[in-house]
Coordinates of C-alpha atoms and ligand atoms in Angstrom, one line a residue:
M1 CA 16.4 -0.9 -33.1
D2 CA 16.2 2.8 -33.7
G3 CA 17.7 5.5 -31.5
M4 CA 14.5 6.1 -29.5
C5 CA 14.3 2.4 -28.6
I6 CA 17.9 2.3 -27.4
F7 CA 17.2 5.4 -25.3
A8 CA 14.1 4.0 -23.8
S9 CA 15.9 0.9 -22.6
M10 CA 18.7 2.9 -21.2
I11 CA 16.3 5.0 -19.2
D12 CA 14.7 1.8 -18.0
S13 CA 17.9 0.3 -17.0
I14 CA 18.7 3.3 -14.8
K15 CA 15.3 3.0 -13.2
V16 CA 16.0 -0.7 -12.5
H17 CA 19.2 0.2 -10.9
I18 CA 17.5 2.8 -8.7
A19 CA 15.0 0.2 -7.6
D20 CA 17.8 -2.3 -6.9
V21 CA 19.7 0.3 -4.9
A22 CA 16.7 1.1 -2.8
V23 CA 16.1 -2.5 -1.8
F24 CA 19.7 -3.5 -1.4
E25 CA 20.7 -4.8 2.0
A26 CA 23.9 -6.2 3.4
T27 CA 25.0 -8.2 6.3
S28 CA 28.8 -7.6 6.2
A29 CA 31.1 -4.7 5.4
D30 CA 32.5 -6.8 2.6
E31 CA 29.1 -6.9 0.9
V32 CA 28.8 -3.2 1.2
E33 CA 32.2 -2.8 -0.4
Q34 CA 31.3 -5.0 -3.3
F35 CA 28.1 -3.0 -3.8
R36 CA 30.1 0.2 -3.7
I37 CA 32.6 -1.1 -6.3
A38 CA 29.7 -2.3 -8.6
Y39 CA 28.0 1.1 -8.6
L40 CA 30.5 3.8 -7.7
G41 CA 33.8 2.1 -8.6
K42 CA 35.9 3.3 -11.5
K43 CA 34.5 0.6 -13.8
G44 CA 31.1 0.5 -12.1
H45 CA 27.6 0.9 -13.6
I46 CA 27.5 4.7 -13.0
T47 CA 30.7 5.4 -14.8
K48 CA 29.4 3.3 -17.8
L49 CA 26.1 5.1 -17.8
F50 CA 27.8 8.5 -17.7
A51 CA 29.9 7.4 -20.7
D52 CA 26.7 6.5 -22.6
F53 CA 25.4 10.0 -22.0
R54 CA 26.8 11.2 -25.3
N55 CA 24.6 8.7 -27.2
V56 CA 21.4 10.1 -25.8
P57 CA 19.4 12.3 -28.2
N58 CA 19.6 15.9 -27.2
E59 CA 15.9 16.3 -26.3
Q60 CA 16.1 13.5 -23.7
K61 CA 19.5 14.3 -22.2
K62 CA 17.8 16.2 -19.4
E63 CA 15.7 13.3 -18.1
Y64 CA 18.6 10.8 -18.5
G65 CA 21.0 13.1 -16.7
Q66 CA 18.6 13.7 -13.8
L67 CA 17.9 10.0 -13.3
L68 CA 21.6 9.2 -13.5
N69 CA 22.3 11.8 -10.8
Q70 CA 19.6 10.4 -8.7
L71 CA 21.1 6.9 -9.0
K72 CA 24.5 8.2 -8.0
T73 CA 23.2 10.1 -5.0
E74 CA 21.1 7.2 -3.8
A75 CA 23.9 4.7 -4.3
Q76 CA 26.3 6.8 -2.3
A77 CA 23.7 7.4 0.4
K78 CA 23.1 3.6 0.6
V79 CA 26.8 2.9 1.0
N80 CA 27.2 5.6 3.7
E81 CA 24.2 4.3 5.6
L82 CA 25.3 0.6 5.4
Q83 CA 28.9 1.5 6.3
A84 CA 27.8 3.4 9.3
A85 CA 25.5 0.6 10.4
L86 CA 28.1 -2.1 9.9
G87 CA 31.0 -0.2 11.6
G88 CA 32.6 1.3 8.5
K89 CA 34.9 -0.7 6.2
G90 CA 36.2 -2.6 9.2
K91 CA 39.6 -0.7 9.0
T92 CA 39.4 2.5 10.9
K93 CA 37.6 2.1 14.2
G94 CA 39.2 4.9 16.2
A95 CA 42.3 5.2 18.3
L96 CA 41.0 3.2 21.3
D97 CA 40.1 0.2 19.2
D98 CA 43.4 -1.5 19.7
I99 CA 45.3 -0.1 22.7
S100 CA 48.4 -2.1 22.0
R101 CA 48.9 -0.3 18.7
P102 CA 52.1 1.7 18.6
G103 CA 51.6 5.5 19.0
Q104 CA 52.0 8.0 16.2
P105 CA 55.6 9.3 16.2
I106 CA 55.9 12.9 17.4
P107 CA 58.7 14.7 15.5
L108 CA 61.2 16.1 17.9
G109 CA 62.3 19.7 17.6
A110 CA 65.9 20.8 18.2
R111 CA 67.3 23.4 20.6
H112 CA 68.9 26.3 18.9
P113 CA 72.7 26.1 19.0
I114 CA 72.9 29.5 20.8
S115 CA 70.6 28.2 23.5
I116 CA 72.6 25.0 23.8
V117 CA 75.9 26.9 24.3
R118 CA 74.3 29.5 26.7
D119 CA 72.9 26.7 28.9
K120 CA 76.3 25.0 28.9
V121 CA 78.0 28.1 30.1
I122 CA 75.3 28.7 32.7
D123 CA 75.6 25.2 33.9
V124 CA 79.4 25.4 34.3
F125 CA 79.2 28.7 36.3
S126 CA 76.2 27.6 38.4
R127 CA 78.4 24.9 39.8
I128 CA 80.7 27.5 41.4
G129 CA 77.8 29.6 42.7
Y130 CA 76.8 32.0 39.9
G131 CA 73.2 33.0 39.6
L132 CA 71.4 34.7 36.7
S133 CA 70.4 38.2 36.2
S134 CA 68.6 39.9 33.3
G135 CA 67.8 43.4 32.2
P136 CA 66.2 45.4 29.4
E137 CA 67.4 45.4 25.8
V138 CA 66.5 49.0 25.4
E139 CA 68.9 50.8 27.7
D140 CA 69.6 54.3 29.0
D141 CA 72.9 56.0 28.7
W142 CA 73.7 55.6 32.3
H143 CA 73.5 51.8 32.4
N144 CA 75.0 51.1 29.0
F145 CA 77.9 53.7 29.2
T146 CA 78.2 56.3 31.9
A147 CA 78.1 54.1 35.0
L148 CA 80.6 51.8 33.2
N149 CA 83.2 54.5 33.3
L150 CA 82.4 55.7 29.8
P151 CA 81.3 59.3 30.3
E152 CA 79.9 61.4 27.5
H153 CA 82.4 62.1 24.7
H154 CA 84.7 59.4 26.0
P155 CA 86.5 58.1 22.9
A156 CA 86.0 54.4 23.9
R157 CA 82.3 54.8 23.2
D158 CA 83.2 54.5 19.5
M159 CA 84.4 50.9 20.2
Q160 CA 80.7 50.0 20.3
D161 CA 78.8 51.2 17.3
T162 CA 75.5 52.0 18.9
F163 CA 71.9 52.0 17.7
F164 CA 70.3 55.0 19.3
V165 CA 66.6 55.6 19.6
Q166 CA 66.3 58.5 17.2
T167 CA 64.0 60.8 19.2
K168 CA 65.8 60.2 22.5
P169 CA 69.6 60.4 22.2
D170 CA 70.2 59.0 25.7
V171 CA 68.1 55.8 24.9
M172 CA 69.7 53.0 22.9
L173 CA 69.7 49.3 22.2
R174 CA 72.2 47.9 24.7
T175 CA 75.6 47.2 23.1
H176 CA 76.6 44.7 25.8
T177 CA 75.1 43.0 28.8
S178 CA 77.4 44.8 31.2
S179 CA 74.4 47.1 31.6
V180 CA 72.7 44.3 33.5
Q181 CA 75.6 44.1 35.9
V182 CA 75.3 47.8 36.6
R183 CA 71.6 47.3 37.4
H184 CA 72.4 44.3 39.6
M185 CA 75.1 46.2 41.6
E186 CA 72.8 49.2 42.1
S187 CA 70.2 47.0 43.9
N188 CA 72.4 44.4 45.5
Q189 CA 75.4 44.6 47.9
P190 CA 78.3 42.1 47.7
P191 CA 78.9 39.3 47.6
I192 CA 77.7 39.3 44.0
R193 CA 78.2 36.4 41.7
I194 CA 76.0 36.6 38.5
L195 CA 75.9 35.8 34.9
S196 CA 73.9 38.0 32.5
P197 CA 73.1 36.3 29.2
G198 CA 71.2 38.2 26.5
R199 CA 70.8 39.8 23.2
V200 CA 73.0 42.8 22.3
F201 CA 73.0 45.1 19.3
R202 CA 75.7 46.9 17.4
N203 CA 75.6 48.9 14.2
E204 CA 77.9 46.7 12.2
A205 CA 77.8 45.5 8.6
I206 CA 76.4 42.0 8.4
S207 CA 79.0 39.5 7.2
A208 CA 80.0 35.9 7.8
R209 CA 82.0 37.0 10.8
S210 CA 79.8 39.7 12.4
H211 CA 76.1 40.6 12.8
C212 CA 74.2 43.6 14.2
V213 CA 72.3 41.4 16.6
F214 CA 74.2 38.8 18.6
H215 CA 74.3 37.2 22.1
Q216 CA 76.6 37.7 25.0
I217 CA 77.1 36.2 28.4
E218 CA 78.9 38.2 30.9
G219 CA 79.9 37.4 34.4
L220 CA 80.6 39.4 37.5
Y221 CA 82.1 38.5 40.9
I222 CA 82.4 41.1 43.7
D223 CA 83.4 40.3 47.2
K224 CA 86.2 41.2 49.7
N225 CA 89.7 40.4 48.6
V226 CA 88.9 39.2 45.1
S227 CA 92.1 39.2 43.1
F228 CA 93.3 38.7 39.6
A229 CA 94.5 35.2 40.6
D230 CA 90.8 34.3 41.4
L231 CA 89.9 35.5 37.9
K232 CA 92.5 33.4 36.3
Q233 CA 91.5 30.3 38.2
T234 CA 87.9 30.9 37.2
L235 CA 88.9 31.2 33.6
L236 CA 90.9 28.0 33.7
Y237 CA 88.0 26.1 35.3
F238 CA 85.7 27.5 32.6
T239 CA 87.9 26.7 29.5
K240 CA 88.6 23.2 30.8
A241 CA 84.9 22.6 31.2
I242 CA 83.8 24.0 27.8
F243 CA 86.7 23.5 25.5
G244 CA 88.5 20.8 27.3
T245 CA 91.7 22.8 27.6
A246 CA 93.3 24.7 30.4
E247 CA 96.0 26.1 28.1
I248 CA 95.1 29.8 28.0
R249 CA 96.9 33.1 27.8
L250 CA 95.9 36.5 29.0
R251 CA 96.8 39.3 26.7
P252 CA 96.8 42.9 28.1
S253 CA 93.9 44.8 26.7
Y254 CA 91.7 47.8 27.4
F255 CA 88.1 48.1 28.5
P256 CA 86.9 51.3 30.2
F257 CA 85.1 49.4 33.0
T258 CA 88.0 47.1 34.0
E259 CA 91.5 47.8 35.1
P260 CA 93.7 45.9 34.4
S261 CA 91.9 44.3 31.4
A262 CA 92.8 41.3 29.4
E263 CA 91.7 39.3 26.4
V264 CA 91.6 35.5 26.9
D265 CA 93.0 33.2 24.3
I266 CA 92.8 29.4 24.3
Y267 CA 95.3 27.2 22.6
W268 CA 93.3 25.7 19.7
G269 CA 96.0 23.8 18.0
L270 CA 97.3 23.7 14.4
E271 CA 96.4 20.3 13.2
T272 CA 94.2 20.9 10.2
E273 CA 93.9 23.5 7.5
A274 CA 90.8 24.8 9.2
D275 CA 92.8 25.3 12.4
Y276 CA 95.2 27.5 10.5
R277 CA 92.4 29.5 9.0
I278 CA 90.5 30.2 12.2
T279 CA 93.6 30.9 14.3
K280 CA 95.2 32.9 11.5
G281 CA 98.2 30.6 11.7
T282 CA 98.9 31.2 15.4
G283 CA 97.1 28.2 17.0
W284 CA 95.6 30.7 19.5
L285 CA 92.0 31.8 19.6
E286 CA 90.5 34.8 21.4
I287 CA 87.4 33.8 23.3
M288 CA 86.6 36.6 25.7
G289 CA 87.4 39.8 27.4
C290 CA 87.9 40.2 31.2
G291 CA 89.4 42.3 33.9
M292 CA 89.2 43.6 37.5
V293 CA 86.2 45.9 37.9
D294 CA 87.4 49.5 37.8
P295 CA 86.8 51.1 41.3
N296 CA 85.0 54.0 39.6
V297 CA 82.3 51.5 38.4
L298 CA 81.8 50.2 41.9
T299 CA 81.5 53.7 43.2
N300 CA 79.0 54.6 40.5
C301 CA 76.9 51.7 41.7
D302 CA 77.1 52.6 45.4
I303 CA 79.5 49.8 46.3
D304 CA 82.4 50.7 48.6
S305 CA 85.5 50.3 46.4
E306 CA 87.8 50.3 49.4
E307 CA 86.1 47.3 51.0
F308 CA 85.2 45.3 47.9
S309 CA 86.9 44.3 44.6
G310 CA 85.9 42.0 41.8
F311 CA 86.3 40.8 38.3
A312 CA 84.1 40.7 35.2
F313 CA 84.3 38.8 32.0
G314 CA 82.2 38.7 28.8
M315 CA 82.0 36.5 25.7
G316 CA 80.0 36.2 22.5
L317 CA 77.8 33.2 22.3
E318 CA 77.8 33.0 18.5
R319 CA 81.6 32.9 18.5
M320 CA 81.6 30.1 21.0
A321 CA 79.0 28.1 19.1
M322 CA 80.9 28.7 15.8
L323 CA 84.0 27.2 17.5
L324 CA 82.3 24.3 19.2
Y325 CA 80.3 23.2 16.2
Q326 CA 82.6 24.4 13.4
I327 CA 80.1 26.8 11.9
E328 CA 81.6 29.0 9.3
D329 CA 79.0 31.7 8.9
I330 CA 77.3 33.6 11.7
R331 CA 74.3 34.4 9.6
K332 CA 73.2 30.7 9.8
F333 CA 72.1 31.3 13.4
Y334 CA 69.4 33.7 12.3
E335 CA 68.1 32.2 9.1
N336 CA 66.0 29.5 10.7
D337 CA 66.8 27.0 8.0
V338 CA 65.5 23.7 9.4
R339 CA 68.3 21.7 7.6
F340 CA 70.8 23.6 9.7
L341 CA 68.8 23.6 12.9
K342 CA 67.9 19.9 12.9
Q343 CA 71.5 18.9 13.1
F344 CA 71.3 19.9 16.8
T345 CA 68.5 17.6 17.7
S346 CA 70.6 15.4 19.9
A347 CA 73.1 18.0 21.0
S348 CA 73.0 19.0 24.6
Ligands
LIG401 N1 81.4 44.3 27.7 C1 82.6 43.9 27.0 C2 82.2 43.9 25.5 O1 81.0 43.8 25.2 C3 83.1 42.6 27.3 C4 83.7 42.6 28.7 C5 83.0 42.3 29.8 C6 85.0 42.9 28.8 C7 83.5 42.3 31.0 C8 85.6 42.9 30.1 C9 84.9 42.6 31.2 O2 83.0 44.0 24.6

Protein backbone atom coordinates (compact mmCIF):
# COMPACT_ATOMS: atom_id res chain seq x y z
CA MET A 1 0.00 0.00 0.00
CA ASP A 2 1.28 3.45 -0.76
CA GLY A 3 0.97 6.47 1.54
CA MET A 4 -2.20 7.69 -0.17
CA CYS A 5 -3.93 4.44 0.47
CA ILE A 6 -3.06 4.34 4.13
CA PHE A 7 -4.30 7.86 4.47
CA ALA A 8 -7.60 7.10 2.72
CA SER A 9 -8.30 4.23 5.07
CA MET A 10 -7.42 6.35 8.10
CA ILE A 11 -9.86 9.05 7.00
CA ASP A 12 -12.46 6.36 6.47
CA SER A 13 -11.90 4.89 9.86
CA ILE A 14 -12.53 8.26 11.49
CA LYS A 15 -15.73 8.58 9.48
CA VAL A 16 -16.81 5.14 10.68
CA HIS A 17 -16.14 6.18 14.23
CA ILE A 18 -18.17 9.37 13.77
CA ALA A 19 -21.06 7.32 12.47
CA ASP A 20 -20.72 4.84 15.35
CA VAL A 21 -20.75 7.65 17.91
CA ALA A 22 -23.85 9.15 16.35
CA VAL A 23 -25.88 5.96 16.67
CA PHE A 24 -24.52 4.83 20.03
CA GLU A 25 -27.09 4.31 22.73
CA ALA A 26 -26.72 3.10 26.30
CA THR A 27 -29.03 1.72 28.91
CA SER A 28 -26.75 2.07 31.94
CA ALA A 29 -24.18 4.46 33.36
CA ASP A 30 -21.68 1.62 33.09
CA GLU A 31 -22.10 1.36 29.37
CA VAL A 32 -21.61 5.10 29.02
CA GLU A 33 -18.43 4.85 31.03
CA GLN A 34 -17.10 2.05 28.81
CA PHE A 35 -17.92 4.10 25.75
CA ARG A 36 -16.15 7.11 27.25
CA ILE A 37 -13.03 5.05 27.99
CA ALA A 38 -13.04 3.51 24.49
CA TYR A 39 -13.14 6.91 22.79
CA LEU A 40 -11.87 9.53 25.16
CA GLY A 41 -9.74 7.48 27.59
CA LYS A 42 -5.96 7.76 27.69
CA LYS A 43 -5.58 4.70 25.49
CA GLY A 44 -8.76 5.25 23.51
CA HIS A 45 -9.37 5.62 19.77
CA ILE A 46 -8.97 9.36 19.75
CA THR A 47 -5.59 9.35 21.43
CA LYS A 48 -4.37 6.78 18.91
CA LEU A 49 -5.73 8.75 15.98
CA PHE A 50 -4.02 11.87 17.25
CA ALA A 51 -0.74 9.92 17.47
CA ASP A 52 -1.16 8.89 13.83
CA PHE A 53 -1.46 12.51 12.79
CA ARG A 54 2.25 12.78 12.08
CA ASN A 55 2.00 10.02 9.40
CA VAL A 56 -0.57 12.00 7.41
CA PRO A 57 0.85 13.71 4.28
CA ASN A 58 1.03 17.45 4.69
CA GLU A 59 -1.57 18.32 2.08
CA GLN A 60 -4.20 16.20 3.83
CA LYS A 61 -3.42 17.07 7.41
CA LYS A 62 -6.14 19.70 7.40
CA GLU A 63 -9.02 17.36 6.52
CA TYR A 64 -7.76 14.68 8.87
CA GLY A 65 -7.42 17.15 11.72
CA GLN A 66 -10.88 18.57 11.20
CA LEU A 67 -12.52 15.14 11.15
CA LEU A 68 -10.63 14.07 14.21
CA ASN A 69 -11.70 17.17 16.10
CA GLN A 70 -15.27 16.56 15.02
CA LEU A 71 -15.06 13.01 16.34
CA LYS A 72 -13.69 14.21 19.65
CA THR A 73 -16.37 16.88 20.10
CA GLU A 74 -19.17 14.52 19.18
CA ALA A 75 -17.91 11.73 21.41
CA GLN A 76 -17.70 14.13 24.34
CA ALA A 77 -21.16 15.53 23.61
CA LYS A 78 -22.55 11.99 23.47
CA VAL A 79 -21.01 11.10 26.81
CA ASN A 80 -22.40 14.28 28.39
CA GLU A 81 -25.83 13.71 26.97
CA LEU A 82 -26.02 10.07 28.07
CA GLN A 83 -24.57 10.81 31.52
CA ALA A 84 -27.17 13.50 32.06
CA ALA A 85 -29.96 11.21 30.89
CA LEU A 86 -28.83 8.29 33.03
CA GLY A 87 -28.15 10.29 36.20
CA GLY A 88 -24.44 10.88 35.85
CA LYS A 89 -21.83 8.27 36.67
CA GLY A 90 -23.97 7.07 39.53
CA LYS A 91 -21.58 8.53 42.08
CA THR A 92 -22.43 12.15 42.73
CA LYS A 93 -26.11 12.69 43.03
CA GLY A 94 -26.26 15.73 45.27
CA ALA A 95 -26.22 16.30 48.98
CA LEU A 96 -29.78 15.17 49.61
CA ASP A 97 -29.36 11.83 47.91
CA ASP A 98 -28.35 10.11 51.15
CA ILE A 99 -29.44 12.03 54.19
CA SER A 100 -27.71 9.64 56.57
CA ARG A 101 -24.33 10.59 55.10
CA PRO A 102 -22.01 12.26 57.64
CA GLY A 103 -21.68 16.02 57.16
CA GLN A 104 -18.62 17.82 55.86
CA PRO A 105 -16.37 18.76 58.78
CA ILE A 106 -16.32 22.51 59.42
CA PRO A 107 -12.86 23.60 60.59
CA LEU A 108 -13.08 25.37 63.94
CA GLY A 109 -11.39 28.70 64.43
CA ALA A 110 -9.69 29.63 67.69
CA ARG A 111 -10.24 32.58 69.96
CA HIS A 112 -7.28 34.89 70.24
CA PRO A 113 -5.41 34.38 73.54
CA ILE A 114 -5.89 38.07 74.39
CA SER A 115 -9.65 37.66 74.00
CA ILE A 116 -9.60 34.52 76.12
CA VAL A 117 -7.78 36.26 78.97
CA ARG A 118 -9.92 39.40 78.68
CA ASP A 119 -13.11 37.34 78.91
CA LYS A 120 -11.75 35.44 81.91
CA VAL A 121 -11.05 38.65 83.78
CA ILE A 122 -14.46 40.08 82.84
CA ASP A 123 -16.10 36.89 84.02
CA VAL A 124 -14.32 36.94 87.38
CA PHE A 125 -15.26 40.56 88.09
CA SER A 126 -18.80 40.27 86.76
CA ARG A 127 -19.44 37.79 89.58
CA ILE A 128 -18.84 40.59 92.09
CA GLY A 129 -20.96 43.12 90.30
CA TYR A 130 -18.65 44.84 87.80
CA GLY A 131 -20.11 46.02 84.52
CA LEU A 132 -18.31 47.07 81.34
CA SER A 133 -17.53 50.47 79.98
CA SER A 134 -15.76 51.50 76.79
CA GLY A 135 -14.47 54.70 75.24
CA PRO A 136 -12.59 56.07 72.24
CA GLU A 137 -9.03 55.09 71.34
CA VAL A 138 -8.26 58.59 70.14
CA GLU A 139 -8.49 60.74 73.26
CA ASP A 140 -8.24 64.35 74.29
CA ASP A 141 -5.80 65.70 76.81
CA TRP A 142 -8.44 66.11 79.51
CA HIS A 143 -9.54 62.46 79.61
CA ASN A 144 -6.13 60.88 79.13
CA PHE A 145 -4.14 63.19 81.41
CA THR A 146 -5.51 66.34 83.01
CA ALA A 147 -8.59 64.90 84.72
CA LEU A 148 -6.40 62.10 86.05
CA ASN A 149 -4.38 64.57 88.09
CA LEU A 150 -1.73 64.95 85.41
CA PRO A 151 -1.87 68.63 84.49
CA GLU A 152 0.19 70.07 81.66
CA HIS A 153 3.96 69.90 82.26
CA HIS A 154 3.52 67.36 85.04
CA PRO A 155 6.68 65.25 84.98
CA ALA A 156 4.70 62.00 85.33
CA ARG A 157 3.38 62.49 81.81
CA ASP A 158 6.75 61.21 80.68
CA MET A 159 5.97 57.83 82.24
CA GLN A 160 3.66 57.20 79.31
CA ASP A 161 5.36 57.85 75.99
CA THR A 162 2.49 59.27 74.03
CA PHE A 163 1.58 59.23 70.36
CA PHE A 164 0.15 62.66 69.63
CA VAL A 165 -1.94 63.57 66.63
CA GLN A 166 0.55 65.80 64.87
CA THR A 167 -1.74 68.64 63.91
CA LYS A 168 -3.56 68.72 67.25
CA PRO A 169 -1.25 68.60 70.28
CA ASP A 170 -4.12 68.02 72.70
CA VAL A 171 -5.36 64.95 70.80
CA MET A 172 -3.59 61.62 71.24
CA LEU A 173 -3.91 57.86 71.14
CA ARG A 174 -4.92 56.87 74.66
CA THR A 175 -2.01 55.60 76.73
CA HIS A 176 -4.23 53.74 79.19
CA THR A 177 -7.91 52.92 79.61
CA SER A 178 -8.12 55.12 82.71
CA SER A 179 -9.52 57.66 80.25
CA VAL A 180 -12.64 55.51 80.00
CA GLN A 181 -13.07 55.67 83.76
CA VAL A 182 -12.99 59.47 83.64
CA ARG A 183 -15.68 59.44 80.97
CA HIS A 184 -17.78 57.05 83.00
CA MET A 185 -17.47 59.10 86.22
CA GLU A 186 -18.39 62.27 84.34
CA SER A 187 -21.71 60.83 83.31
CA ASN A 188 -22.54 58.55 86.26
CA GLN A 189 -22.77 59.05 90.00
CA PRO A 190 -21.64 56.38 92.50
CA PRO A 191 -22.00 53.58 93.20
CA ILE A 192 -19.74 52.80 90.25
CA ARG A 193 -18.28 49.40 89.56
CA ILE A 194 -16.83 49.07 86.07
CA LEU A 195 -14.15 47.37 84.04
CA SER A 196 -12.73 49.04 80.96
CA PRO A 197 -10.92 46.67 78.62
CA GLY A 198 -9.33 48.04 75.48
CA ARG A 199 -6.41 48.79 73.21
CA VAL A 200 -3.82 51.33 74.32
CA PHE A 201 -0.82 52.87 72.60
CA ARG A 202 2.63 53.90 73.76
CA ASN A 203 5.58 55.11 71.80
CA GLU A 204 7.91 52.31 72.80
CA ALA A 205 10.44 50.31 70.85
CA ILE A 206 9.03 46.94 69.86
CA SER A 207 10.81 44.01 71.49
CA ALA A 208 10.01 40.60 72.94
CA ARG A 209 8.84 42.33 76.15
CA SER A 210 7.04 45.44 74.95
CA HIS A 211 4.99 46.67 72.06
CA CYS A 212 3.61 50.04 70.99
CA VAL A 213 0.07 48.64 70.88
CA PHE A 214 -1.22 46.48 73.68
CA HIS A 215 -4.33 45.80 75.75
CA GLN A 216 -5.29 46.79 79.22
CA ILE A 217 -8.16 46.06 81.50
CA GLU A 218 -8.74 48.53 84.28
CA GLY A 219 -11.26 48.47 87.10
CA LEU A 220 -12.91 51.20 89.14
CA TYR A 221 -15.02 51.01 92.26
CA ILE A 222 -16.51 54.15 93.83
CA ASP A 223 -18.97 54.17 96.70
CA LYS A 224 -19.37 55.37 100.27
CA ASN A 225 -16.74 54.08 102.70
CA VAL A 226 -14.61 52.16 100.23
CA SER A 227 -11.28 51.42 101.88
CA PHE A 228 -7.89 49.98 101.03
CA ALA A 229 -8.98 46.77 102.78
CA ASP A 230 -11.74 46.40 100.17
CA LEU A 231 -9.15 46.80 97.43
CA LYS A 232 -6.96 44.14 98.96
CA GLN A 233 -9.83 41.66 99.32
CA THR A 234 -10.84 42.26 95.72
CA LEU A 235 -7.28 41.62 94.58
CA LEU A 236 -7.07 38.42 96.61
CA TYR A 237 -10.32 37.19 95.10
CA PHE A 238 -9.02 38.02 91.63
CA THR A 239 -5.59 36.42 91.89
CA LYS A 240 -7.11 33.28 93.37
CA ALA A 241 -9.60 33.02 90.50
CA ILE A 242 -7.11 33.69 87.70
CA PHE A 243 -3.75 32.44 88.96
CA GLY A 244 -4.94 30.05 91.63
CA THR A 245 -2.94 31.82 94.32
CA ALA A 246 -3.87 34.26 97.05
CA GLU A 247 -0.24 34.83 97.97
CA ILE A 248 0.21 38.42 96.95
CA ARG A 249 2.17 41.43 98.11
CA LEU A 250 1.50 45.12 97.63
CA ARG A 251 4.54 47.26 96.96
CA PRO A 252 4.21 51.01 97.48
CA SER A 253 4.31 52.77 94.14
CA TYR A 254 3.31 55.98 92.46
CA PHE A 255 0.51 56.83 90.05
CA PRO A 256 -0.72 60.41 89.76
CA PHE A 257 -4.38 59.35 89.87
CA THR A 258 -4.22 57.15 92.98
CA GLU A 259 -3.06 57.83 96.50
CA PRO A 260 -1.82 55.68 98.07
CA SER A 261 -0.69 53.58 95.11
CA ALA A 262 0.71 50.08 94.95
CA GLU A 263 2.00 47.50 92.59
CA VAL A 264 0.62 44.00 92.99
CA ASP A 265 2.96 41.00 92.92
CA ILE A 266 1.88 37.40 93.03
CA TYR A 267 4.07 34.60 94.31
CA TRP A 268 4.92 32.61 91.21
CA GLY A 269 7.38 30.18 92.71
CA LEU A 270 10.90 29.14 91.87
CA GLU A 271 10.59 25.57 90.73
CA THR A 272 11.94 25.64 87.21
CA GLU A 273 14.62 27.48 85.33
CA ALA A 274 11.89 29.43 83.54
CA ASP A 275 10.51 30.56 86.92
CA TYR A 276 13.94 31.98 87.76
CA ARG A 277 14.05 33.80 84.45
CA ILE A 278 10.61 35.40 84.53
CA THR A 279 10.74 36.33 88.21
CA LYS A 280 14.38 37.48 87.99
CA GLY A 281 15.24 35.03 90.71
CA THR A 282 12.83 36.45 93.28
CA GLY A 283 9.84 34.16 92.81
CA TRP A 284 7.58 37.22 92.72
CA LEU A 285 5.88 38.64 89.63
CA GLU A 286 4.32 42.03 89.17
CA ILE A 287 0.87 41.76 87.61
CA MET A 288 -0.82 45.13 88.03
CA GLY A 289 -0.97 48.63 89.44
CA CYS A 290 -3.63 49.87 91.82
CA GLY A 291 -4.53 52.41 94.47
CA MET A 292 -7.18 54.57 96.10
CA VAL A 293 -8.57 57.08 93.62
CA ASP A 294 -7.04 60.49 94.31
CA PRO A 295 -9.75 62.89 95.61
CA ASN A 296 -8.66 65.39 92.92
CA VAL A 297 -9.74 62.93 90.24
CA LEU A 298 -13.18 62.54 91.82
CA THR A 299 -13.55 66.31 92.02
CA ASN A 300 -12.49 66.67 88.36
CA CYS A 301 -15.32 64.31 87.46
CA ASP A 302 -17.95 66.06 89.60
CA ILE A 303 -18.05 63.41 92.28
CA ASP A 304 -18.09 64.62 95.88
CA SER A 305 -14.79 63.41 97.33
CA GLU A 306 -16.00 64.06 100.90
CA GLU A 307 -18.87 61.65 100.47
CA PHE A 308 -17.33 59.04 98.20
CA SER A 309 -14.08 57.16 97.91
CA GLY A 310 -12.91 54.34 95.73
CA PHE A 311 -10.14 52.27 94.26
CA ALA A 312 -8.80 51.60 90.79
CA PHE A 313 -6.56 48.96 89.31
CA GLY A 314 -5.11 48.27 85.90
CA MET A 315 -3.31 45.42 84.19
CA GLY A 316 -1.84 44.51 80.83
CA LEU A 317 -3.61 41.64 79.09
CA GLU A 318 -0.58 40.59 77.02
CA ARG A 319 1.44 40.20 80.19
CA MET A 320 -1.29 38.07 81.77
CA ALA A 321 -1.57 35.89 78.67
CA MET A 322 2.23 35.50 78.54
CA LEU A 323 2.21 34.26 82.11
CA LEU A 324 -0.82 32.03 81.83
CA TYR A 325 0.21 30.40 78.54
CA GLN A 326 4.00 30.63 78.93
CA ILE A 327 4.48 32.78 75.85
CA GLU A 328 7.95 34.25 75.61
CA ASP A 329 7.53 36.93 72.98
CA ILE A 330 4.80 39.59 72.98
CA ARG A 331 5.08 40.02 69.20
CA LYS A 332 3.47 36.61 68.69
CA PHE A 333 0.10 38.12 69.61
CA TYR A 334 0.06 40.38 66.58
CA GLU A 335 1.65 38.24 63.88
CA ASN A 336 -1.48 36.17 63.21
CA ASP A 337 0.56 33.05 62.59
CA VAL A 338 -2.06 30.29 62.50
CA ARG A 339 0.40 27.77 63.93
CA PHE A 340 0.50 29.92 67.06
CA LEU A 341 -3.20 30.78 67.13
CA LYS A 342 -4.57 27.30 66.57
CA GLN A 343 -3.02 26.13 69.82
CA PHE A 344 -5.83 28.01 71.55
CA THR A 345 -8.64 26.16 69.77
CA SER A 346 -9.85 24.43 72.90
CA ALA A 347 -8.77 27.04 75.45
CA SER A 348 -11.53 28.88 77.23
N1 LIG B 1 -3.35 53.45 84.29
C1 LIG B 1 -2.19 52.81 84.85
C2 LIG B 1 -1.22 52.51 83.72
O1 LIG B 1 -1.61 52.44 82.61
C3 LIG B 1 -2.54 51.56 85.58
C4 LIG B 1 -3.30 51.85 86.82
C5 LIG B 1 -4.66 51.89 86.80
C6 LIG B 1 -2.64 52.05 88.00
C7 LIG B 1 -5.38 52.17 87.95
C8 LIG B 1 -3.33 52.33 89.15
C9 LIG B 1 -4.70 52.38 89.12
O2 LIG B 1 -0.05 52.33 83.96
